[in-house]
Structures are given as structure tokens and as C-alpha cells.
Coordinates of C-alpha atoms in Angstrom, one line a residue:
X1 CA 0.1 -0.1 0.1
X2 CA 1.0 3.6 -0.5
X3 CA 2.5 5.4 2.5
X4 CA -0.2 7.2 4.3
X5 CA 2.2 9.6 6.1
X6 CA 3.7 10.7 2.7
X7 CA 0.2 11.4 1.1
X8 CA -0.7 13.4 4.1
X9 CA 2.5 15.3 4.2
X10 CA 2.2 16.2 0.5
X11 CA -1.8 17.2 1.2
X12 CA -0.8 19.6 4.0
X13 CA 2.1 21.0 2.1
X14 CA -0.4 22.2 -0.7
X15 CA -3.3 22.7 1.7
X16 CA -3.4 26.4 1.1
X17 CA -3.5 25.8 -2.8
X18 CA -6.1 22.9 -2.5
X19 CA -8.4 25.0 -0.8
X20 CA -8.8 26.9 -3.9
X21 CA -7.5 24.6 -6.7
X22 CA -9.8 21.9 -5.6
X23 CA -13.1 23.6 -5.5
X24 CA -15.6 22.9 -8.1
X25 CA -17.5 26.2 -9.0
X26 CA -20.7 25.5 -11.0
X27 CA -22.2 28.1 -13.3
X28 CA -25.1 29.8 -11.1
X29 CA -26.8 33.1 -10.6
X30 CA -24.2 35.5 -8.9
X31 CA -26.1 36.1 -5.7
X32 CA -29.0 34.7 -3.5
X33 CA -30.9 36.1 -0.7
X34 CA -32.7 34.5 2.1
X35 CA -31.6 31.0 1.8
X36 CA -31.4 28.4 4.7
X37 CA -28.8 25.7 5.2
X38 CA -31.0 23.0 3.6
X39 CA -31.5 25.1 0.6
X40 CA -27.7 25.2 0.2
X41 CA -27.2 21.5 0.7
X42 CA -30.1 20.4 -1.7
X43 CA -30.9 17.0 -2.4
X44 CA -27.8 16.0 -4.4
X45 CA -24.2 15.9 -3.4
X46 CA -23.4 19.1 -4.8
X47 CA -25.1 22.5 -3.8
X48 CA -27.6 24.2 -6.3
X49 CA -26.0 27.4 -5.2
X50 CA -22.2 26.3 -5.8
X51 CA -20.4 29.5 -6.8
X52 CA -23.1 31.8 -5.7
X53 CA -22.9 34.4 -2.9
X54 CA -25.4 33.8 -0.1
X55 CA -26.3 36.4 2.7
X56 CA -27.6 36.0 6.1
X57 CA -27.6 32.2 6.4
X58 CA -28.5 31.4 10.0
X59 CA -27.5 28.5 12.1
X60 CA -26.3 27.5 15.7
X61 CA -22.6 26.7 16.0
X62 CA -22.0 22.9 16.6
X63 CA -18.3 22.7 16.6
X64 CA -15.0 24.7 15.8
X65 CA -12.1 23.4 14.2
X66 CA -8.7 25.3 15.3
X67 CA -6.0 23.0 13.7
X68 CA -4.9 21.7 10.3
X69 CA -5.6 23.4 6.8
X70 CA -9.3 23.5 7.2
X71 CA -10.2 25.8 9.9
X72 CA -13.5 27.0 10.5
X73 CA -16.8 26.2 12.1
X74 CA -20.0 24.2 11.4
X75 CA -23.4 25.5 11.9
X76 CA -26.8 24.0 11.7
X77 CA -30.2 25.0 11.4
X78 CA -32.4 24.4 14.5
X79 CA -35.4 24.3 12.5
X80 CA -35.1 21.5 9.8
X81 CA -37.2 21.0 6.7
X82 CA -39.1 17.7 6.2
X83 CA -36.9 16.4 3.5
X84 CA -34.6 13.7 4.8
X85 CA -32.3 14.1 1.8
X86 CA -31.3 17.7 2.7
X87 CA -28.8 18.4 5.5
X88 CA -29.2 20.9 8.0
X89 CA -25.7 21.5 8.6
X90 CA -22.7 23.3 6.7
X91 CA -19.1 23.9 7.2
X92 CA -18.1 27.5 7.3
X93 CA -14.3 27.7 6.0
X94 CA -12.4 30.5 7.7
X95 CA -8.9 29.5 6.7
X96 CA -7.6 30.7 9.9
X97 CA -8.5 29.9 13.5
X98 CA -12.2 31.6 13.9
X99 CA -12.2 34.4 16.4
X100 CA -15.4 35.6 18.0
X101 CA -17.5 32.7 17.8
X102 CA -18.2 29.9 20.2
X103 CA -20.3 26.6 20.3
X104 CA -23.8 27.5 20.9
X105 CA -23.8 30.9 19.3
X106 CA -26.6 31.8 16.7
X107 CA -24.7 33.2 13.8
X108 CA -25.8 34.8 10.6
X109 CA -23.3 34.2 7.8
X110 CA -22.7 35.5 4.5
X111 CA -20.0 34.3 1.9
X112 CA -19.6 32.0 -1.3
X113 CA -21.1 28.4 -1.6
X114 CA -18.1 26.4 -2.6
X115 CA -17.7 22.7 -3.4
X116 CA -14.6 21.7 -2.1
X117 CA -12.8 18.4 -3.0
X118 CA -10.5 16.9 -0.6
X119 CA -7.4 15.7 -2.5
X120 CA -8.5 17.6 -5.6
X121 CA -10.6 16.6 -8.5
X122 CA -8.2 13.8 -9.8
X123 CA -8.6 11.8 -6.5
X124 CA -12.2 11.1 -7.5
X125 CA -13.4 12.1 -4.1
X126 CA -17.0 13.5 -3.4
X127 CA -17.0 17.5 -2.6
X128 CA -17.8 19.1 0.5
X129 CA -20.2 21.9 0.5
X130 CA -18.8 24.8 2.5
X131 CA -19.4 28.5 2.8
X132 CA -16.2 30.3 2.0
X133 CA -14.9 33.8 2.5
X134 CA -17.3 34.4 5.1
X135 CA -18.4 37.4 7.3
X136 CA -20.7 36.5 10.1
X137 CA -22.4 38.2 13.1
X138 CA -23.3 36.6 16.4
X139 CA -27.0 37.0 16.9
X140 CA -27.1 35.3 20.4
X141 CA -25.1 33.0 22.6
X142 CA -25.5 30.1 24.9
X143 CA -28.1 28.5 22.8
X144 CA -28.6 24.8 22.8
X145 CA -26.9 22.9 20.1
X146 CA -29.4 20.9 18.0
X147 CA -29.8 17.4 19.1
X148 CA -27.3 14.9 17.4
X149 CA -28.9 12.6 14.9
X150 CA -28.2 9.1 15.7
X151 CA -26.3 6.9 13.3
X152 CA -26.8 3.3 14.3
X153 CA -27.1 -0.3 12.8
X154 CA -31.0 0.5 12.1
X155 CA -30.6 3.9 10.4
X156 CA -27.6 2.8 8.1
X157 CA -28.8 1.1 5.0
X158 CA -27.2 -2.5 3.9
X159 CA -26.7 -1.1 0.5
X160 CA -23.6 1.0 0.0
X161 CA -23.9 3.3 -3.0
X162 CA -26.1 3.7 -6.1
X163 CA -24.7 3.2 -9.5
X164 CA -23.3 6.2 -10.9
X165 CA -24.7 8.0 -14.1
X166 CA -22.7 6.4 -17.0
X167 CA -23.1 9.6 -19.0
X168 CA -21.1 11.5 -16.3
X169 CA -18.4 9.0 -16.0
X170 CA -20.3 6.9 -13.3
X171 CA -20.5 10.0 -11.0
X172 CA -23.3 9.8 -8.4
X173 CA -23.2 13.8 -7.9
X174 CA -26.1 14.4 -9.9
X175 CA -28.3 11.8 -8.3
X176 CA -31.1 12.6 -5.9
X177 CA -30.1 11.3 -2.4
X178 CA -31.9 8.4 -1.1
X179 CA -30.7 8.0 2.4
X180 CA -33.1 5.1 3.3
X181 CA -31.6 3.0 0.6
X182 CA -27.8 3.6 0.4
X183 CA -25.3 4.2 3.3
X184 CA -23.3 6.8 1.3
X185 CA -26.6 8.7 0.4
X186 CA -27.4 8.8 4.2
X187 CA -24.0 10.0 5.4
X188 CA -24.4 12.7 2.5
X189 CA -27.7 13.9 3.8
X190 CA -26.0 14.2 7.3
X191 CA -23.2 16.2 6.0
X192 CA -22.2 19.0 8.4
X193 CA -24.8 18.0 10.9
X194 CA -24.3 17.0 14.5
X195 CA -24.5 13.3 14.7
X196 CA -23.8 10.8 17.4
X197 CA -22.9 6.9 17.5
X198 CA -23.0 5.0 20.8
X199 CA -21.2 1.8 22.4
X200 CA -19.4 1.3 19.0
X201 CA -16.6 -1.4 18.4
X202 CA -13.3 -0.1 17.1
X203 CA -12.5 -1.8 13.8
X204 CA -9.6 0.4 12.8
X205 CA -6.9 1.0 15.4
X206 CA -5.9 4.8 16.5
X207 CA -3.1 5.9 13.9
X208 CA -0.6 8.7 14.4
X209 CA -3.1 11.2 13.0
X210 CA -5.2 10.8 16.0
X211 CA -8.2 9.0 14.1
X212 CA -9.8 5.7 14.3
X213 CA -12.5 3.6 12.7
X214 CA -15.8 2.1 14.5
X215 CA -18.8 0.3 13.3
X216 CA -22.2 0.8 14.1
X217 CA -23.0 -2.7 12.9
X218 CA -21.1 -5.0 15.1
X219 CA -22.3 -8.1 13.4
X220 CA -21.3 -7.0 10.0
X221 CA -18.7 -9.4 8.7
X222 CA -17.0 -9.7 12.1
X223 CA -13.3 -10.8 12.3
X224 CA -11.6 -12.9 14.9
X225 CA -10.0 -9.9 16.2
X226 CA -13.1 -7.7 16.4
X227 CA -12.8 -5.8 13.2
X228 CA -14.9 -6.0 9.9
X229 CA -13.8 -8.4 7.2
X230 CA -13.6 -7.0 3.5
X231 CA -14.7 -10.0 1.6
X232 CA -15.8 -9.0 -1.7
X233 CA -16.3 -5.8 -3.9
X234 CA -19.8 -5.8 -3.2
X235 CA -19.6 -5.9 0.7
X236 CA -18.0 -2.6 1.8
X237 CA -19.2 -2.8 5.3
X238 CA -21.6 0.1 5.6
X239 CA -21.4 0.4 9.4
X240 CA -17.7 1.8 9.3
X241 CA -17.1 5.3 10.1
X242 CA -14.1 7.3 10.8
X243 CA -13.8 9.2 14.0
X244 CA -11.4 12.3 14.7
X245 CA -11.7 14.8 17.5
X246 CA -11.9 18.6 18.0
X247 CA -10.0 18.1 21.4
X248 CA -6.3 17.9 22.2
X249 CA -4.5 15.1 20.5
X250 CA -3.1 13.8 23.6
X251 CA -6.5 13.1 25.0
X252 CA -7.6 10.9 21.9
X253 CA -7.8 7.2 22.9
X254 CA -5.3 5.0 21.9
X255 CA -7.3 2.2 20.7
X256 CA -6.8 -1.3 19.3
X257 CA -9.3 -3.2 17.0
X258 CA -12.0 -4.9 19.3
X259 CA -11.9 -2.1 22.1
X260 CA -15.2 -0.3 22.4
X261 CA -15.9 3.4 22.6
X262 CA -18.5 3.2 25.3
X263 CA -21.2 5.8 25.7
X264 CA -21.8 8.6 23.3
X265 CA -19.5 10.0 20.7
X266 CA -20.9 13.1 19.0
X267 CA -19.8 16.0 16.7
X268 CA -20.2 17.3 13.3
X269 CA -20.1 14.9 10.4
X270 CA -17.2 15.9 7.9
X271 CA -15.8 14.6 4.7
X272 CA -12.1 14.3 4.2
X273 CA -9.5 13.1 1.9
X274 CA -8.3 10.2 4.1
X275 CA -11.6 8.0 4.8
X276 CA -14.5 10.2 3.6
X277 CA -17.1 10.7 6.0
X278 CA -15.7 11.3 9.4
X279 CA -17.4 12.1 12.7
X280 CA -15.2 14.9 14.1
X281 CA -16.2 14.6 17.8
X282 CA -16.5 17.1 20.5
X283 CA -17.8 14.6 22.6
X284 CA -15.8 11.2 22.9
X285 CA -17.0 8.0 24.3
X286 CA -14.8 6.2 27.1
X287 CA -12.5 3.5 25.7
X288 CA -12.8 0.2 27.0
X289 CA -10.4 -2.7 26.2
X290 CA -11.5 -5.7 24.3
X291 CA -8.2 -7.3 25.3
X292 CA -6.9 -8.0 22.0
X293 CA -3.4 -9.8 22.3
X294 CA -0.7 -10.5 19.8
X295 CA -0.9 -14.0 18.3
X296 CA 1.7 -16.6 18.3
X297 CA 1.9 -19.4 15.8
X298 CA 2.7 -22.9 16.3
X299 CA 6.3 -24.2 16.0
X300 CA 7.2 -26.2 13.0
X301 CA 7.7 -29.8 13.6
X302 CA 11.1 -31.5 12.7
X303 CA 9.7 -32.8 9.3
X304 CA 7.8 -29.5 8.4
X305 CA 9.2 -26.6 6.6
X306 CA 7.9 -23.3 7.7
X307 CA 7.8 -20.4 5.1
X308 CA 6.9 -16.9 6.0
X309 CA 6.4 -13.5 4.6
X310 CA 6.7 -10.4 6.4
X311 CA 6.6 -6.6 5.2
X312 CA 8.8 -4.9 7.5
X313 CA 7.8 -1.4 6.4
X314 CA 10.7 0.5 4.9
X315 CA 13.5 -0.9 7.3
X316 CA 16.8 0.7 7.1
X317 CA 19.6 0.8 9.7
X318 CA 18.4 4.0 11.3
X319 CA 15.2 2.5 12.6
X320 CA 14.4 1.9 16.0
X321 CA 12.3 -1.4 15.3
X322 CA 14.9 -4.0 14.9
X323 CA 14.5 -5.3 18.1
X324 CA 10.8 -5.4 18.0
X325 CA 10.8 -7.2 14.5
X326 CA 13.5 -9.7 15.8
X327 CA 11.1 -10.6 18.8
X328 CA 8.2 -11.0 16.4
X329 CA 10.2 -13.3 14.0
X330 CA 11.6 -15.4 16.9
X331 CA 8.5 -15.5 19.5
X332 CA 5.3 -14.9 17.3
X333 CA 6.5 -16.6 14.2
X334 CA 8.6 -19.1 15.9
X335 CA 11.6 -18.7 13.9
X336 CA 10.4 -19.9 10.4
X337 CA 13.0 -21.8 8.4
X338 CA 12.5 -19.4 5.3
X339 CA 11.3 -15.8 5.6
X340 CA 10.6 -13.6 2.8
X341 CA 11.1 -10.0 3.7
X342 CA 9.5 -7.2 1.9
X343 CA 10.4 -3.4 2.0
X344 CA 14.2 -3.8 3.0
X345 CA 15.8 -0.5 2.1
X346 CA 19.4 0.1 1.5
X347 CA 22.1 0.8 3.9
X348 CA 21.2 4.6 4.4
X349 CA 17.5 4.5 3.8
X350 CA 15.8 7.3 2.1
X351 CA 19.1 9.2 1.7
X352 CA 19.2 9.6 -2.1
X353 CA 23.0 9.3 -3.1
X354 CA 22.8 6.2 -5.1
X355 CA 23.4 3.6 -2.4
X356 CA 21.9 0.3 -3.1
X357 CA 23.4 -2.3 -0.8
X358 CA 21.5 -3.5 1.9
X359 CA 23.7 -5.7 3.6
X360 CA 24.1 -3.7 6.7
X361 CA 20.2 -3.5 7.0
X362 CA 19.9 -7.3 6.9
X363 CA 22.8 -8.0 9.0
X364 CA 21.3 -5.8 11.7
X365 CA 18.2 -7.7 11.7
X366 CA 19.9 -11.0 11.8
X367 CA 22.1 -9.9 14.8
X368 CA 19.0 -8.7 16.6
X369 CA 17.3 -12.1 15.7
X370 CA 20.2 -14.0 17.5
X371 CA 20.0 -11.6 20.5
X372 CA 16.3 -12.3 20.8
X373 CA 17.2 -16.0 21.0
X374 CA 16.7 -17.0 17.6
X375 CA 18.8 -18.7 14.9
X376 CA 21.7 -17.1 13.2
X377 CA 19.8 -16.7 9.7
X378 CA 21.9 -16.5 6.5
X379 CA 20.2 -14.2 3.7
X380 CA 20.2 -13.8 -0.1
X381 CA 18.8 -10.7 -2.0
X382 CA 19.7 -8.9 -5.2
X383 CA 20.3 -5.1 -5.1
X384 CA 18.1 -3.2 -7.6
X385 CA 19.3 -0.4 -10.0
X386 CA 19.1 2.9 -8.2
X387 CA 15.6 4.3 -7.8
X388 CA 13.9 1.9 -10.3
X389 CA 11.9 -0.2 -8.1
X390 CA 9.5 2.4 -6.5
X391 CA 9.0 3.0 -2.8
X392 CA 10.5 5.9 -1.0
X393 CA 13.1 7.7 -3.2
X394 CA 16.5 6.8 -2.3
X395 CA 15.5 3.9 -0.4
X396 CA 15.6 1.1 -3.0
X397 CA 13.2 -1.3 -1.2
X398 CA 13.7 -5.0 -2.2
X399 CA 12.7 -8.6 -1.1
X400 CA 15.2 -10.6 0.8
X401 CA 15.2 -14.1 1.8
X402 CA 16.5 -15.1 5.4
X403 CA 17.0 -18.8 5.8
X404 CA 18.1 -20.9 8.8
X405 CA 21.2 -22.8 7.6
X406 CA 20.8 -25.3 10.3
X407 CA 17.5 -26.4 8.7
X408 CA 17.6 -25.5 5.1
X409 CA 20.2 -25.0 2.5
X410 CA 20.2 -22.4 -0.5
X411 CA 21.4 -23.4 -4.0
X412 CA 23.6 -20.7 -5.3
X413 CA 24.0 -20.3 -8.9
X414 CA 25.9 -17.2 -10.1
X415 CA 24.7 -14.7 -12.6
X416 CA 21.7 -13.2 -10.7
X417 CA 21.7 -9.3 -11.1
X418 CA 19.2 -6.4 -11.2
X419 CA 18.7 -7.0 -14.9
X420 CA 19.4 -10.5 -15.7
X421 CA 16.2 -12.7 -16.0
X422 CA 16.0 -16.1 -14.0
X423 CA 15.1 -19.0 -16.3
X424 CA 14.1 -22.7 -15.6
X425 CA 15.9 -25.7 -16.7
X426 CA 15.3 -29.3 -16.3
X427 CA 18.2 -31.3 -14.5
X428 CA 17.7 -35.0 -14.2
X429 CA 13.9 -34.7 -14.4
X430 CA 13.8 -31.9 -11.9
X431 CA 13.2 -28.1 -12.2
X432 CA 16.0 -25.8 -11.3
X433 CA 16.7 -22.3 -11.7
X434 CA 19.3 -21.0 -14.1
X435 CA 20.3 -18.3 -11.6
X436 CA 19.6 -18.3 -7.9
X437 CA 18.8 -15.9 -6.4
X438 CA 17.4 -14.5 -9.6
X439 CA 14.8 -12.0 -10.6
X440 CA 11.8 -12.8 -12.8
X441 CA 11.5 -11.1 -16.2
X442 CA 13.1 -7.6 -14.8
X443 CA 13.1 -6.0 -18.3
X444 CA 9.2 -6.5 -18.5
X445 CA 7.3 -3.4 -18.4
X446 CA 5.0 -4.9 -15.7
X447 CA 7.8 -4.1 -13.3
X448 CA 8.5 -0.4 -14.3
X449 CA 8.9 1.3 -10.9
X450 CA 8.1 -1.5 -8.9
X451 CA 9.8 -4.4 -7.3
X452 CA 10.9 -7.3 -9.4
X453 CA 10.0 -10.9 -7.9
X454 CA 13.0 -12.6 -6.2
X455 CA 13.3 -16.4 -7.0
X456 CA 15.5 -18.7 -4.9
X457 CA 16.1 -22.5 -4.8
X458 CA 16.2 -24.1 -1.5
X459 CA 16.5 -27.8 -0.2
X460 CA 14.8 -29.2 2.7
X461 CA 15.6 -32.8 3.9
X462 CA 16.6 -33.6 0.3
X463 CA 13.6 -32.1 -1.4
X464 CA 14.1 -28.9 -3.6
X465 CA 11.7 -26.2 -2.8
X466 CA 11.5 -22.8 -5.1
X467 CA 10.4 -19.8 -3.3
X468 CA 9.4 -16.7 -5.2
X469 CA 9.3 -13.4 -3.1
X470 CA 7.1 -10.7 -4.5
X471 CA 6.1 -7.2 -3.6
X472 CA 3.6 -6.2 -6.3
X473 CA 2.5 -2.6 -7.5
X474 CA 0.7 -0.7 -4.6
X475 CA -3.1 0.5 -4.7
X476 CA -2.0 4.1 -4.8
X477 CA -4.1 6.2 -7.3
X478 CA -7.2 4.0 -6.8
X479 CA -10.4 5.8 -6.0
X480 CA -11.7 5.5 -2.5
X481 CA -14.7 3.6 -1.5
X482 CA -16.4 6.8 -0.8
X483 CA -15.5 8.1 -4.1
X484 CA -18.2 10.2 -6.0
X485 CA -17.6 7.5 -8.8
X486 CA -19.6 4.3 -8.3
X487 CA -18.5 1.7 -8.9
X488 CA -15.0 2.9 -8.0
X489 CA -12.2 2.6 -10.5
X490 CA -9.3 0.5 -9.5
X491 CA -6.5 1.9 -11.8
X492 CA -3.4 0.4 -10.0
X493 CA -4.5 -3.2 -10.6
X494 CA -3.6 -2.9 -14.4
X495 CA -0.1 -3.3 -13.5
X496 CA -0.7 -6.1 -10.7
X497 CA -2.5 -8.1 -13.4
X498 CA 0.6 -7.8 -15.8
X499 CA 2.8 -8.8 -12.8
X500 CA 0.5 -11.7 -11.9
X501 CA 0.6 -12.8 -15.6
X502 CA 4.5 -12.9 -15.4
X503 CA 4.9 -14.7 -12.1
X504 CA 2.0 -17.3 -13.3
X505 CA 4.1 -18.0 -16.5
X506 CA 7.2 -18.4 -14.7
X507 CA 5.6 -21.1 -12.3
X508 CA 4.3 -22.8 -15.3
X509 CA 7.8 -23.0 -16.7
X510 CA 8.8 -24.6 -13.5
X511 CA 5.8 -27.2 -13.5
X512 CA 6.4 -27.9 -17.3
X513 CA 10.0 -29.0 -16.1
X514 CA 8.6 -30.9 -13.2
X515 CA 5.0 -31.5 -12.8
X516 CA 5.1 -32.1 -9.0
X517 CA 7.7 -29.3 -8.1
X518 CA 7.2 -27.7 -4.7
X519 CA 6.8 -24.0 -5.5
X520 CA 5.8 -21.3 -2.9
X521 CA 4.9 -17.9 -4.4
X522 CA 4.5 -15.3 -1.5
X523 CA 4.8 -11.9 -0.3
X524 CA 2.9 -8.4 -0.4
X525 CA 0.7 -9.2 -3.2
X526 CA -1.3 -5.6 -2.6
X527 CA -4.4 -7.4 -3.7
X528 CA -7.3 -9.3 -2.1
X529 CA -7.5 -13.1 -2.0
X530 CA -10.7 -12.6 -4.3
X531 CA -9.2 -10.1 -6.7
X532 CA -8.4 -10.4 -10.3
X533 CA -4.6 -10.5 -9.4
X534 CA -5.0 -13.5 -7.4
X535 CA -7.1 -15.2 -10.0
X536 CA -4.3 -14.6 -12.6
X537 CA -1.7 -16.0 -10.3
X538 CA -3.9 -19.1 -9.9
X539 CA -5.0 -19.2 -13.3
X540 CA -4.6 -22.8 -15.1
X541 CA -4.2 -24.4 -11.6
X542 CA -0.6 -23.5 -11.2
X543 CA -0.9 -22.0 -7.9
X544 CA -3.7 -21.4 -5.0
X545 CA -3.8 -18.8 -2.6
X546 CA -3.5 -20.7 0.9
X547 CA -5.2 -18.0 2.9
X548 CA -8.3 -19.4 1.5
X549 CA -7.9 -22.4 4.1
X550 CA -8.7 -20.0 6.7
X551 CA -12.3 -19.3 8.2
X552 CA -13.5 -16.1 6.7
X553 CA -13.1 -14.2 9.9
X554 CA -9.4 -15.0 9.9
X555 CA -8.6 -13.9 6.4
X556 CA -6.8 -10.6 6.7
X557 CA -3.2 -9.0 6.9
X558 CA -3.9 -5.3 6.8
X559 CA -6.5 -3.0 8.2
X560 CA -7.5 -0.1 6.0
X561 CA -10.2 2.5 6.8
X562 CA -11.7 0.0 9.2
X563 CA -11.9 -3.0 6.7
X564 CA -9.7 -6.0 7.7
X565 CA -8.5 -7.2 4.3
X566 CA -5.9 -9.7 2.8
X567 CA -2.9 -7.9 1.1
X568 CA -0.2 -10.5 2.0
X569 CA -0.6 -14.0 0.5
X570 CA 1.3 -17.2 0.4
X571 CA 0.4 -19.3 -2.9
X572 CA 1.3 -22.8 -3.4
X573 CA 1.9 -25.5 -6.4
X574 CA -0.6 -28.2 -6.7
X575 CA 1.8 -30.6 -5.0
X576 CA 1.8 -28.6 -1.8
X577 CA -2.0 -28.1 -1.9
X578 CA -2.8 -31.7 -2.6
X579 CA 0.3 -33.9 -1.5
X580 CA 1.4 -32.1 1.6
X581 CA -0.3 -31.6 4.9
X582 CA -0.1 -28.1 5.1
X583 CA -1.2 -25.4 7.7
X584 CA -1.6 -21.8 7.1
X585 CA -1.6 -18.9 9.7
X586 CA -2.1 -15.3 9.4
X587 CA -0.2 -14.0 12.5
X588 CA -1.9 -10.9 13.6
X589 CA 0.5 -8.9 15.4
X590 CA 0.5 -5.5 13.8
X591 CA -2.5 -4.5 11.7
X592 CA -5.0 -4.3 14.6
X593 CA -2.7 -2.4 17.0
X594 CA -2.2 1.2 17.7
X595 CA 1.6 0.6 18.5
X596 CA 2.2 -1.4 15.3
X597 CA 5.9 -1.9 14.1
X598 CA 4.6 -2.7 10.7
X599 CA 1.1 -2.0 9.0
X600 CA 1.1 -5.6 7.7
X601 CA 0.6 -8.9 9.6
X602 CA 3.1 -11.9 8.6
X603 CA 2.0 -15.0 7.3
X604 CA 3.3 -18.5 8.0
X605 CA 3.0 -21.7 5.9
X606 CA 3.9 -25.1 7.3
X607 CA 4.1 -28.1 5.3
X608 CA 5.9 -31.5 4.8
X609 CA 7.6 -31.7 1.3

């Protein structure tokens, strides 16, 4: 997945520009008098008054935002109309910290109605209706804030979003809201209004930006850890909603998945770039622990080979997480025989000076594993050409194999480098790699600005096992689930499909040389077990994603916007699936926790070759 922090930093850097450049101004009359908030909001996602000056719009202040790039306050009309499609609240964008206004003030606001698209029009996000360039007068103070509208499992529909207008590129902007039928329509009909949730379970842990996700539908696709499993493109989990706070960051609860925000959480309903509809709380519930604990997998038996994949999230020698990663590998993963690591950075991390070697990074991790009581692993990898494999500029992320030489041996065949393609040959009826370690088809355009697969040949108890470590193209650039375009476009999967095709073809070459070859293809596939990417990898029976052997409630390795989902996978050849007694474990040690050392959970496969 793309780095959320880098995306946020970029957003903050251009925030002042975005507040203007990301606005959609529709052609309208130049001025309007005597309009109410519900007139401004209208019955669709964009205001009929967009681009128009309005005067003396009255409402009671329900919340004030004094931080970030989107400062201002929300007002709500205390006298609603009878139309459930029209919101009674709106955000007044002041740009700087609002002065002379307090919650409970009845204000009269004049300004320009603007449709602001968080993240810019190219993001595909919905627009947020605002009053910009405002002037306002406080009419009275100390008024009761309009009662919060309850958002719960009964009020949120099961259907997620309407299908967009094909003539408008599948945009839902021009469609009349049907809040009793679609979840996104309900949330849009409450945009800017004071809303509340009660006794909600946390389904996305608190992140560094002081936000978390809850569900108002505790029964909805519940995971084993208390989250909500994202199991298909048509089941988006409508009960999810993001929570932020108008209070001090230090007071925001540090929640794990499965915890509960007990009591009432209430505040204005906003829409932002990183998650869509967001309850910005001026009243937070009390955090109650759900008792979530980090998992530990079983130790492999003497005759079992344990193979794992673990994305260590841009690990370089300057990081402070080596001891924690080592403890996870030794204790939670029980020292697998082979570990495919993703996102190993070069020896000086993001310093963009042409360094590509990562021997210091890997040796530091190996030494930490020994200090944690684990085996002294050996390693194999191939340095990429500088800044050609994507990721953080200068970091040169790559995959690497750790292996325990007391349990397995690595077959070295010279010649593998950044640009040389590994091939498959037959030696005495057995499949063998022409170079080991080697990269799969590195000149293929499928790998442009992306990590090339690393193939290696191992021997365990006299049996050859070929392992392919992958880190496919990220989902960066895809439209979010709350996009104005429905169904959403997943543009990033085009490259992943090309990558899956190349890996599938390589595995078929191995199986053509040896029908019963043991092949393990694993890593951060950056796509779901039900995705087109997985189907291409599995095509013609060459591979099978072993995460599908788990109960549905345990199929996840990553939590994104409150959806527990599979990104990391271990796929196996037919000989392992049908001929070996295998066990699969998604070891949940990171994704559900607010103090995670990586955003991915490692995966472990144990089998008897």
C-alpha cells in the first residue's frame, strides 16, 4: 500500500492551494438572498448554489476546528425542513482560526457557496459543501446545540452506494439522495450536521494522525479480532465510520481493534481526503479494552518446512524497530525456516545518494534475531538498480530471503543481478533455476517502478523447494470506497495483473519442467484473495492462495479504513496443496494495534515436502 504519511504530508504542503484549486464552482446566478442551510445543501451531493454568494444564512455553531489546513466552524439550522435528503448543517471555512465565535452561538453568515474536493478533483473524492470567504455576526449566545442525529445499525442501510450516471463517468453527484436505501446517501444527507454514535466497536486502530474507525453494525462481517472483514467488492461494510476529535491530540484514545468506545461519541459529520465521512467529535466515548493480544503461531515440527512472508515497512539501519521485528520473528513466528522480507531498504535508507546495497540492513536484523534467542539466519537478495523499483525515493526497497542454515540450504547459482532474468531448466527430471537468487523477467514493463520478484532455490531434507518473493504494485491512485464514482475505478490493478501474469508464466515453466515441483509464491501481493490479481496468479491451476484455507473471519493481514483485508498472501503449487499436509496462519501482531511496528501482519505456511 502507499505510504499514508507521505500522502498526508503532501496534502498538508499544498493545503492552502487545495482550498482553492480543488474547488468546483458551478455556473449559477451571482447572488442569492434568504436561503437556509438545507437550501444550500440541496438533495444531491453538490449544492444548487455552488459558486453563488449567499447572505444571512443562520444556524447554531455546533463545532469549531482550530487546527490543520481546514479551519472554520460548523453551523446547523435548528428548524429543519421535512426532506430527509437535505442536510441541515454546513461547514464555514475561515482558513485561519475562527475568532469571536463559540459553540452555541446563533450566527448569521454571508459568503460564497463552494464545493471543495479533498485531495483534488483527480482523487475522485466527493465534494464537501462549504461557505467560504465568510463574514458573520453573532446574533445570540448560549443556545442549545441541535440534538445529534443518531447513526446506528438500524438507520444505516445495507446497500452501500447507488450506481453512478454512466453519462457522467459513473458519478453519483447528480443523483437525488436516497438516504433510506444507500449508506453513502445517508451520510451525505447528514454532511455538516451534529451526529452521534453509541457503544461502538473499534474496527481500525488509532493511527499517528489521531483518528480511528468504528462500526455501528457489530455483527457485520466480524473478524476474529473484532474488526470487519472485507470479503468482496460488493460488501463494503456500511457500518464503518471514521472518528476524529476537536479536542487535544493527547486526549484522543489509543485504541486497538476490538476495543469499544462506550457511551456517546458526537460531533459534526465531515468529509475528508483520508477516509471520507468522518465524525469530528466534540464528545468522545470512553475507551474500553477488548483485550486484544498479539498472536503466536505454532512451532514447525521436525519434518515440516515453515515459510513466512513479512513486510517490515521500509526497514533501514537508522530505524528503532529492529529489536521488535526480531522478537516478532523469533517469538510470534517461531523462527520460520525461510522468511521472505518485503520493504528492506538500502544501507542508508531514504538518503538519495546512489547507495543500493542492503547488507547492513539485513545483518542488523539477523544480529537482533540472534540476540532475541533465534537462529543465526543467512540471507540472499539482489540489489536493484538505483531508484528503479518504486517506494520511498533513495530507499531502494527490495525483497530478501532469510533462511536458517541449520534447517535448510540455499542453492547458489551465479549470474543473478538487477537486470538478468532467471530462467528454468530441467536437470535429471527436476526443475532448476538458471540463476539463484534471480529476478523474474526484470525487463518486463510490468515491473516499471515496482519491485521485481526474487526467486530462490532451497533444499529441505533432500527436497527442492523453489520460493518466489513478491511485492506487487501498490494501490496508490485507486479511487476510495467513498468516491463520487460508483463503482470505483481501481486503476492500479492493471499493473498488478501484468505482474501476476508474469509470475504465473514463470511458475508454469517450473511445472512444465517438473510437474510435482514444490513452489511457494509469497509476499505483499497488494491485492485481495478474491481479486483479479489472485485469479491470474492461480490461473490454470498453477498456484492456489492458501489464505483461503482459513475461516473467513481470519482472512486478513492489513486494516485499511476499518476494513480488515488480505494483502499478503502465500500461494502454493498443486503438489503442496494436494500432496502435503499444510497449515496456514495469518499471525495478527501489527495491523490491529495502535503501536504496530509494521502495517502488515506476517503469514506463515508449514508443510511437509
